PDB file of C-alpha atoms in Angstrom:
ATOM      1  CA  MET A  15     -12.912  65.517  27.885  1.00 44.00           C
ATOM      2  CA  LEU A  16     -10.121  64.204  25.623  1.00 43.00           C
ATOM      3  CA  ARG A  17     -10.336  60.778  27.272  1.00 43.00           C
ATOM      4  CA  SER A  18     -14.074  60.614  26.615  1.00 45.00           C
ATOM      5  CA  LEU A  19     -13.428  61.332  22.926  1.00 40.00           C
ATOM      6  CA  ARG A  20     -10.675  58.740  22.673  1.00 43.00           C
ATOM      7  CA  LEU A  21     -12.796  55.835  23.921  1.00 41.00           C
ATOM      8  CA  PRO A  22     -15.504  56.028  21.224  1.00 46.00           C
ATOM      9  CA  LEU A  23     -12.790  56.534  18.601  1.00 40.00           C
ATOM     10  CA  LEU A  24     -10.937  53.447  19.827  1.00 37.00           C
ATOM     11  CA  ALA A  25     -14.138  51.428  19.793  1.00 42.00           C
ATOM     12  CA  SER A  26     -14.840  52.539  16.214  1.00 44.00           C
ATOM     13  CA  LEU A  27     -11.353  51.565  15.074  1.00 38.00           C
ATOM     14  CA  LEU A  28     -11.647  48.119  16.686  1.00 40.00           C
ATOM     15  CA  ALA A  29     -15.022  47.567  15.089  1.00 43.00           C
ATOM     16  CA  PHE A  30     -13.635  48.586  11.689  1.00 39.00           C
ATOM     17  CA  GLY A  31     -10.708  46.229  12.151  1.00 44.00           C
ATOM     18  CA  ALA A  32     -13.011  43.345  13.015  1.00 42.00           C
ATOM     19  CA  LEU A  33     -15.169  44.107   9.976  1.00 38.00           C
ATOM     20  CA  THR A  34     -12.239  44.186   7.571  1.00 41.00           C
ATOM     21  CA  SER A  35     -10.878  40.988   9.155  1.00 39.00           C
ATOM     22  CA  CYS A  36     -14.196  39.221   8.584  1.00 40.00           C
ATOM     23  CA  ASN A  37     -14.313  40.420   5.006  1.00 40.00           C
ATOM     24  CA  LYS A  38     -10.796  39.120   4.433  1.00 36.00           C
ATOM     25  CA  ASP A  39     -11.708  35.727   5.884  1.00 40.00           C
ATOM     26  CA  GLU A  40     -14.742  35.534   3.647  1.00 44.00           C
ATOM     27  CA  ALA A  41     -12.714  36.468   0.592  1.00 45.00           C
ATOM     28  CA  ASP A  42      -9.625  34.357   1.231  1.00 53.00           C
ATOM     29  CA  GLY A  43     -10.887  31.584   3.478  1.00 63.00           C
ATOM     30  CA  ILE A  44     -11.388  27.996   2.412  1.00 73.00           C
ATOM     31  CA  LYS A  45     -14.698  27.286   0.695  1.00 82.00           C
ATOM     32  CA  LEU A  46     -16.229  23.897   1.447  1.00 84.00           C
ATOM     33  CA  ILE A  47     -18.715  21.583  -0.216  1.00 79.00           C
ATOM     34  CA  ALA A  48     -20.832  18.822   1.285  1.00 85.00           C
ATOM     35  CA  HIS A  49     -19.229  15.400   0.940  1.00 84.00           C
ATOM     36  CA  ASP A  50     -22.319  14.128  -0.884  1.00 82.00           C
ATOM     37  CA  GLU A  51     -21.544  16.605  -3.675  1.00 84.00           C
ATOM     38  CA  SER A  52     -18.155  14.996  -4.367  1.00 89.00           C
ATOM     39  CA  VAL A  53     -18.041  12.210  -6.948  1.00 93.00           C
ATOM     40  CA  TYR A  54     -14.705  11.207  -5.397  1.00 94.00           C
ATOM     41  CA  MET A  55     -16.388  10.587  -2.038  1.00 90.00           C
ATOM     42  CA  ARG A  56     -19.289   8.719  -3.628  1.00 94.00           C
ATOM     43  CA  ASN A  57     -16.768   6.404  -5.296  1.00 92.00           C
ATOM     44  CA  MET A  58     -14.985   5.918  -1.965  1.00 90.00           C
ATOM     45  CA  HIS A  59     -18.164   4.961  -0.114  1.00 92.00           C
ATOM     46  CA  GLU A  60     -19.331   2.666  -2.905  1.00 93.00           C
ATOM     47  CA  GLY A  61     -15.979   0.887  -2.925  1.00 90.00           C
ATOM     48  CA  MET A  62     -15.935   0.576   0.856  1.00 89.00           C
ATOM     49  CA  ALA A  63     -19.354  -1.103   0.798  1.00 92.00           C
ATOM     50  CA  MET A  64     -17.984  -3.652  -1.682  1.00 91.00           C
ATOM     51  CA  MET A  65     -14.923  -4.331   0.464  1.00 89.00           C
ATOM     52  CA  GLU A  66     -17.029  -4.789   3.591  1.00 89.00           C
ATOM     53  CA  ALA A  67     -19.240  -7.296   1.739  1.00 92.00           C
ATOM     54  CA  MET A  68     -16.281  -9.242   0.310  1.00 92.00           C
ATOM     55  CA  PRO A  69     -16.360 -12.925   1.383  1.00 93.00           C
ATOM     56  CA  LYS A  70     -13.257 -13.791   3.404  1.00 94.00           C
ATOM     57  CA  THR A  71     -11.350 -17.017   2.755  1.00 96.00           C
ATOM     58  CA  GLY A  72      -9.006 -16.726   5.739  1.00 96.00           C
ATOM     59  CA  ASP A  73      -6.023 -17.077   3.392  1.00 97.00           C
ATOM     60  CA  PRO A  74      -4.063 -13.798   3.758  1.00 98.00           C
ATOM     61  CA  ASP A  75      -2.633 -13.864   0.242  1.00 98.00           C
ATOM     62  CA  ASN A  76      -6.003 -14.450  -1.412  1.00 97.00           C
ATOM     63  CA  ASP A  77      -7.892 -11.975   0.756  1.00 97.00           C
ATOM     64  CA  TYR A  78      -5.205  -9.344   0.231  1.00 97.00           C
ATOM     65  CA  SER A  79      -5.400  -9.855  -3.527  1.00 98.00           C
ATOM     66  CA  SER A  80      -9.196  -9.690  -3.623  1.00 97.00           C
ATOM     67  CA  MET A  81      -9.397  -6.575  -1.482  1.00 95.00           C
ATOM     68  CA  MET A  82      -6.589  -4.786  -3.302  1.00 97.00           C
ATOM     69  CA  ILE A  83      -8.409  -5.350  -6.596  1.00 97.00           C
ATOM     70  CA  MET A  84     -11.435  -3.522  -5.157  1.00 96.00           C
ATOM     71  CA  HIS A  85      -9.219  -0.903  -3.550  1.00 96.00           C
ATOM     72  CA  HIS A  86      -7.403  -0.264  -6.828  1.00 97.00           C
ATOM     73  CA  GLN A  87     -10.736   0.046  -8.635  1.00 97.00           C
ATOM     74  CA  ILE A  88     -11.650   2.995  -6.394  1.00 96.00           C
ATOM     75  CA  ALA A  89      -8.348   4.698  -7.231  1.00 97.00           C
ATOM     76  CA  ILE A  90      -8.887   4.073 -10.941  1.00 97.00           C
ATOM     77  CA  LYS A  91     -12.430   5.500 -10.878  1.00 97.00           C
ATOM     78  CA  ASN A  92     -11.290   8.607  -9.022  1.00 97.00           C
ATOM     79  CA  SER A  93      -8.312   8.994 -11.348  1.00 98.00           C
ATOM     80  CA  GLN A  94     -10.603   8.753 -14.371  1.00 98.00           C
ATOM     81  CA  GLU A  95     -12.758  11.477 -12.815  1.00 97.00           C
ATOM     82  CA  GLU A  96      -9.653  13.626 -12.294  1.00 97.00           C
ATOM     83  CA  LEU A  97      -8.748  13.217 -15.977  1.00 98.00           C
ATOM     84  CA  LYS A  98     -12.251  14.358 -16.885  1.00 97.00           C
ATOM     85  CA  SER A  99     -12.695  17.225 -14.409  1.00 97.00           C
ATOM     86  CA  GLY A 100      -9.230  18.316 -13.288  1.00 97.00           C
ATOM     87  CA  LYS A 101      -7.343  21.377 -14.490  1.00 97.00           C
ATOM     88  CA  SER A 102      -3.847  20.704 -13.128  1.00 97.00           C
ATOM     89  CA  ALA A 103      -1.490  19.061 -15.611  1.00 98.00           C
ATOM     90  CA  GLU A 104       0.469  17.681 -12.646  1.00 97.00           C
ATOM     91  CA  MET A 105      -2.546  15.985 -11.071  1.00 98.00           C
ATOM     92  CA  LYS A 106      -3.816  14.694 -14.408  1.00 98.00           C
ATOM     93  CA  ALA A 107      -0.408  13.124 -15.050  1.00 98.00           C
ATOM     94  CA  MET A 108      -0.550  11.586 -11.578  1.00 97.00           C
ATOM     95  CA  ALA A 109      -4.040  10.235 -12.287  1.00 98.00           C
ATOM     96  CA  GLN A 110      -2.923   8.648 -15.558  1.00 98.00           C
ATOM     97  CA  SER A 111       0.082   7.075 -13.841  1.00 97.00           C
ATOM     98  CA  ILE A 112      -2.180   5.616 -11.131  1.00 97.00           C
ATOM     99  CA  ILE A 113      -4.521   4.145 -13.747  1.00 98.00           C
ATOM    100  CA  THR A 114      -1.674   2.559 -15.692  1.00 98.00           C
ATOM    101  CA  LYS A 115       0.084   1.077 -12.648  1.00 97.00           C
ATOM    102  CA  GLN A 116      -2.994  -0.145 -10.855  1.00 97.00           C
ATOM    103  CA  GLN A 117      -4.636  -1.725 -13.898  1.00 98.00           C
ATOM    104  CA  ALA A 118      -1.428  -3.731 -14.361  1.00 98.00           C
ATOM    105  CA  GLU A 119      -1.464  -4.734 -10.679  1.00 98.00           C
ATOM    106  CA  ILE A 120      -5.120  -5.794 -10.893  1.00 98.00           C
ATOM    107  CA  ALA A 121      -4.145  -8.117 -13.763  1.00 98.00           C
ATOM    108  CA  GLN A 122      -1.373  -9.582 -11.590  1.00 98.00           C
ATOM    109  CA  PHE A 123      -3.716 -10.070  -8.630  1.00 98.00           C
ATOM    110  CA  ASN A 124      -6.303 -11.757 -10.849  1.00 98.00           C
ATOM    111  CA  ALA A 125      -3.654 -14.080 -12.293  1.00 98.00           C
ATOM    112  CA  PHE A 126      -2.554 -14.992  -8.774  1.00 98.00           C
ATOM    113  CA  LEU A 127      -6.119 -15.748  -7.641  1.00 97.00           C
ATOM    114  CA  THR A 128      -6.727 -17.925 -10.702  1.00 97.00           C
ATOM    115  CA  SER A 129      -3.692 -20.063  -9.941  1.00 96.00           C
ATOM    116  CA  HIS A 130      -3.860 -20.075  -6.131  1.00 96.00           C
ATOM    117  CA  PRO A 131      -6.886 -21.606  -4.406  1.00 95.00           C
ATOM    118  CA  ALA A 132      -7.240 -20.429  -0.818  1.00 96.00           C
ATOM    119  CA  HIS A 133      -5.848 -22.884   1.707  1.00 93.00           C
ATOM    120  CA  ALA A 134      -5.537 -23.422   5.444  1.00 94.00           C
ATOM    121  CA  PRO A 135      -4.574 -22.497   8.019  1.00 96.00           C
ATOM    122  CA  ALA A 136      -6.810 -19.463   8.170  1.00 95.00           C
ATOM    123  CA  VAL A 137      -5.329 -16.260   9.608  1.00 96.00           C
ATOM    124  CA  PRO A 138      -8.203 -14.262  11.142  1.00 95.00           C
ATOM    125  CA  ALA A 139      -5.733 -11.722  12.537  1.00 96.00           C
ATOM    126  CA  PHE A 140      -4.942 -10.642   8.986  1.00 95.00           C
ATOM    127  CA  ASN A 141      -8.604 -10.138   8.101  1.00 94.00           C
ATOM    128  CA  ALA A 142      -9.159  -8.061  11.233  1.00 94.00           C
ATOM    129  CA  LEU A 143      -6.128  -5.873  10.477  1.00 95.00           C
ATOM    130  CA  GLN A 144      -7.132  -5.528   6.843  1.00 93.00           C
ATOM    131  CA  MET A 145     -10.611  -4.280   7.708  1.00 91.00           C
ATOM    132  CA  MET A 146      -9.276  -1.978  10.419  1.00 93.00           C
ATOM    133  CA  ASN A 147      -7.008  -0.343   7.814  1.00 92.00           C
ATOM    134  CA  MET A 148      -9.954   0.165   5.451  1.00 89.00           C
ATOM    135  CA  MET A 149     -12.109   1.639   8.212  1.00 90.00           C
ATOM    136  CA  GLN A 150      -9.308   4.009   9.184  1.00 92.00           C
ATOM    137  CA  MET A 151      -9.088   5.122   5.559  1.00 89.00           C
ATOM    138  CA  MET A 152     -12.792   5.983   5.514  1.00 88.00           C
ATOM    139  CA  LYS A 153     -12.512   7.918   8.778  1.00 91.00           C
ATOM    140  CA  ALA A 154      -9.625   9.893   7.304  1.00 89.00           C
ATOM    141  CA  VAL A 155     -11.439  10.796   4.086  1.00 89.00           C
ATOM    142  CA  ASP A 156     -14.661  11.612   5.943  1.00 89.00           C
ATOM    143  CA  LEU A 157     -12.687  14.192   7.956  1.00 90.00           C
ATOM    144  CA  ARG A 158     -11.252  15.899   4.883  1.00 90.00           C
ATOM    145  CA  PRO A 159     -12.596  19.417   4.195  1.00 90.00           C
ATOM    146  CA  LEU A 160     -13.587  19.146   0.524  1.00 92.00           C
ATOM    147  CA  THR A 161     -13.355  22.296  -1.559  1.00 91.00           C
ATOM    148  CA  GLY A 162     -15.014  21.407  -4.850  1.00 92.00           C
ATOM    149  CA  ASP A 163     -11.675  21.952  -6.616  1.00 94.00           C
ATOM    150  CA  PRO A 164     -11.205  18.602  -8.408  1.00 96.00           C
ATOM    151  CA  ASP A 165      -7.398  18.712  -8.337  1.00 97.00           C
ATOM    152  CA  PHE A 166      -7.141  19.670  -4.663  1.00 96.00           C
ATOM    153  CA  ASP A 167      -9.781  17.173  -3.515  1.00 95.00           C
ATOM    154  CA  PHE A 168      -8.335  14.390  -5.667  1.00 97.00           C
ATOM    155  CA  ALA A 169      -4.927  14.925  -4.054  1.00 97.00           C
ATOM    156  CA  GLN A 170      -6.372  15.034  -0.515  1.00 95.00           C
ATOM    157  CA  LEU A 171      -8.390  11.849  -0.841  1.00 96.00           C
ATOM    158  CA  MET A 172      -5.743   9.925  -2.777  1.00 97.00           C
ATOM    159  CA  ILE A 173      -3.260  10.452   0.072  1.00 96.00           C
ATOM    160  CA  ASP A 174      -5.602   8.654   2.493  1.00 95.00           C
ATOM    161  CA  HIS A 175      -6.414   6.010  -0.102  1.00 96.00           C
ATOM    162  CA  HIS A 176      -2.731   5.334  -0.766  1.00 96.00           C
ATOM    163  CA  GLN A 177      -1.963   5.230   2.964  1.00 96.00           C
ATOM    164  CA  ALA A 178      -4.506   2.431   3.400  1.00 95.00           C
ATOM    165  CA  ALA A 179      -2.863   0.499   0.564  1.00 96.00           C
ATOM    166  CA  VAL A 180       0.538   0.898   2.250  1.00 97.00           C
ATOM    167  CA  GLU A 181      -0.828  -0.323   5.594  1.00 96.00           C
ATOM    168  CA  ASN A 182      -2.684  -3.209   3.968  1.00 97.00           C
ATOM    169  CA  SER A 183       0.498  -4.216   2.159  1.00 97.00           C
ATOM    170  CA  ASP A 184       2.476  -4.016   5.404  1.00 97.00           C
ATOM    171  CA  ALA A 185      -0.076  -6.416   6.918  1.00 97.00           C
ATOM    172  CA  LEU A 186       0.424  -8.817   4.016  1.00 98.00           C
ATOM    173  CA  LEU A 187       4.193  -8.754   4.512  1.00 98.00           C
ATOM    174  CA  LYS A 188       3.566  -9.708   8.147  1.00 97.00           C
ATOM    175  CA  TYR A 189       1.022 -12.485   7.579  1.00 97.00           C
ATOM    176  CA  GLY A 190       1.363 -13.526   3.928  1.00 97.00           C
ATOM    177  CA  ARG A 191       2.832 -16.836   2.803  1.00 97.00           C
ATOM    178  CA  GLU A 192       3.380 -16.388  -0.938  1.00 97.00           C
ATOM    179  CA  ASN A 193       6.316 -14.693  -2.646  1.00 98.00           C
ATOM    180  CA  THR A 194       4.128 -13.427  -5.504  1.00 97.00           C
ATOM    181  CA  THR A 195       1.877 -11.349  -3.280  1.00 98.00           C
ATOM    182  CA  LYS A 196       4.767 -10.235  -1.084  1.00 98.00           C
ATOM    183  CA  ALA A 197       6.591  -8.889  -4.131  1.00 98.00           C
ATOM    184  CA  LEU A 198       3.453  -7.042  -5.213  1.00 98.00           C
ATOM    185  CA  ALA A 199       3.004  -5.651  -1.704  1.00 98.00           C
ATOM    186  CA  GLU A 200       6.581  -4.364  -1.619  1.00 98.00           C
ATOM    187  CA  GLN A 201       6.127  -2.662  -4.998  1.00 97.00           C
ATOM    188  CA  ILE A 202       2.859  -1.057  -3.914  1.00 97.00           C
ATOM    189  CA  ILE A 203       4.459   0.263  -0.717  1.00 98.00           C
ATOM    190  CA  ALA A 204       7.375   1.809  -2.643  1.00 97.00           C
ATOM    191  CA  ASP A 205       5.206   3.345  -5.381  1.00 96.00           C
ATOM    192  CA  GLN A 206       2.480   4.691  -3.171  1.00 96.00           C
ATOM    193  CA  LYS A 207       4.795   6.175  -0.539  1.00 97.00           C
ATOM    194  CA  MET A 208       6.489   8.095  -3.334  1.00 97.00           C
ATOM    195  CA  GLU A 209       3.116   9.232  -4.709  1.00 98.00           C
ATOM    196  CA  ILE A 210       1.925  10.292  -1.236  1.00 97.00           C
ATOM    197  CA  LYS A 211       4.914  12.629  -1.019  1.00 98.00           C
ATOM    198  CA  MET A 212       4.154  14.073  -4.461  1.00 97.00           C
ATOM    199  CA  LEU A 213       0.496  14.602  -3.529  1.00 97.00           C
ATOM    200  CA  GLN A 214       1.475  16.271  -0.257  1.00 97.00           C
ATOM    201  CA  ASP A 215       3.868  18.582  -2.114  1.00 97.00           C
ATOM    202  CA  PHE A 216       1.060  19.541  -4.504  1.00 97.00           C
ATOM    203  CA  LEU A 217      -1.277  20.358  -1.620  1.00 96.00           C
ATOM    204  CA  LEU A 218       1.361  22.473   0.114  1.00 96.00           C
ATOM    205  CA  ALA A 219       2.029  24.411  -3.078  1.00 95.00           C
ATOM    206  CA  ASN A 220      -1.692  24.945  -3.737  1.00 92.00           C
ATOM    207  CA  LYS A 221      -3.183  25.140  -0.248  1.00 87.00           C
ATOM    208  CA  LYS A 222      -6.319  27.199   0.177  1.00 76.00           C
ATOM    209  CA  TYR A 223      -5.684  28.601   3.660  1.00 75.00           C
TER     210      TYR A 223
END
């Protein structure tokens, strides 16, 4: 008789535990938004379409410069959005720093392109690696669970964006022929690796799960 009473009681307790667990998950779990709702993602896809359509010269230094201008423009647009929509002083300071640095680098890339006509021999291996890096970036951002929190989503997506810049700059150091672009690539690698770490630290301190 006692055993028959214990079984329903046990079942009731398990059911209650499952119910409270579900309620906790609903209250504390990560809340997601569709990627189409994110202005950051719309900027990423728009910029990627421009990079895919970019005419290639076959000169690694020129093609690196042209693509990095477009790549920087995505970062600047997303940073401007963070300044407008974000709440975190830390992320807004990061966004302003990105705008300042990358606008200056765009000016340097434009100056290089003005003074350096593309020349042979073409290096198709660089173009293939460059586009592979950009495609990998888009796969990475498309896999990000976006939360609708502008600071958190800005940090997530900027990590992947910066990583592509680092890999693209590594490719330039391998295939490039000009000291001007190599110096820019080295500076971008140093700056953006440091910023990736800062963005990762922010996400760890503010994670939603």
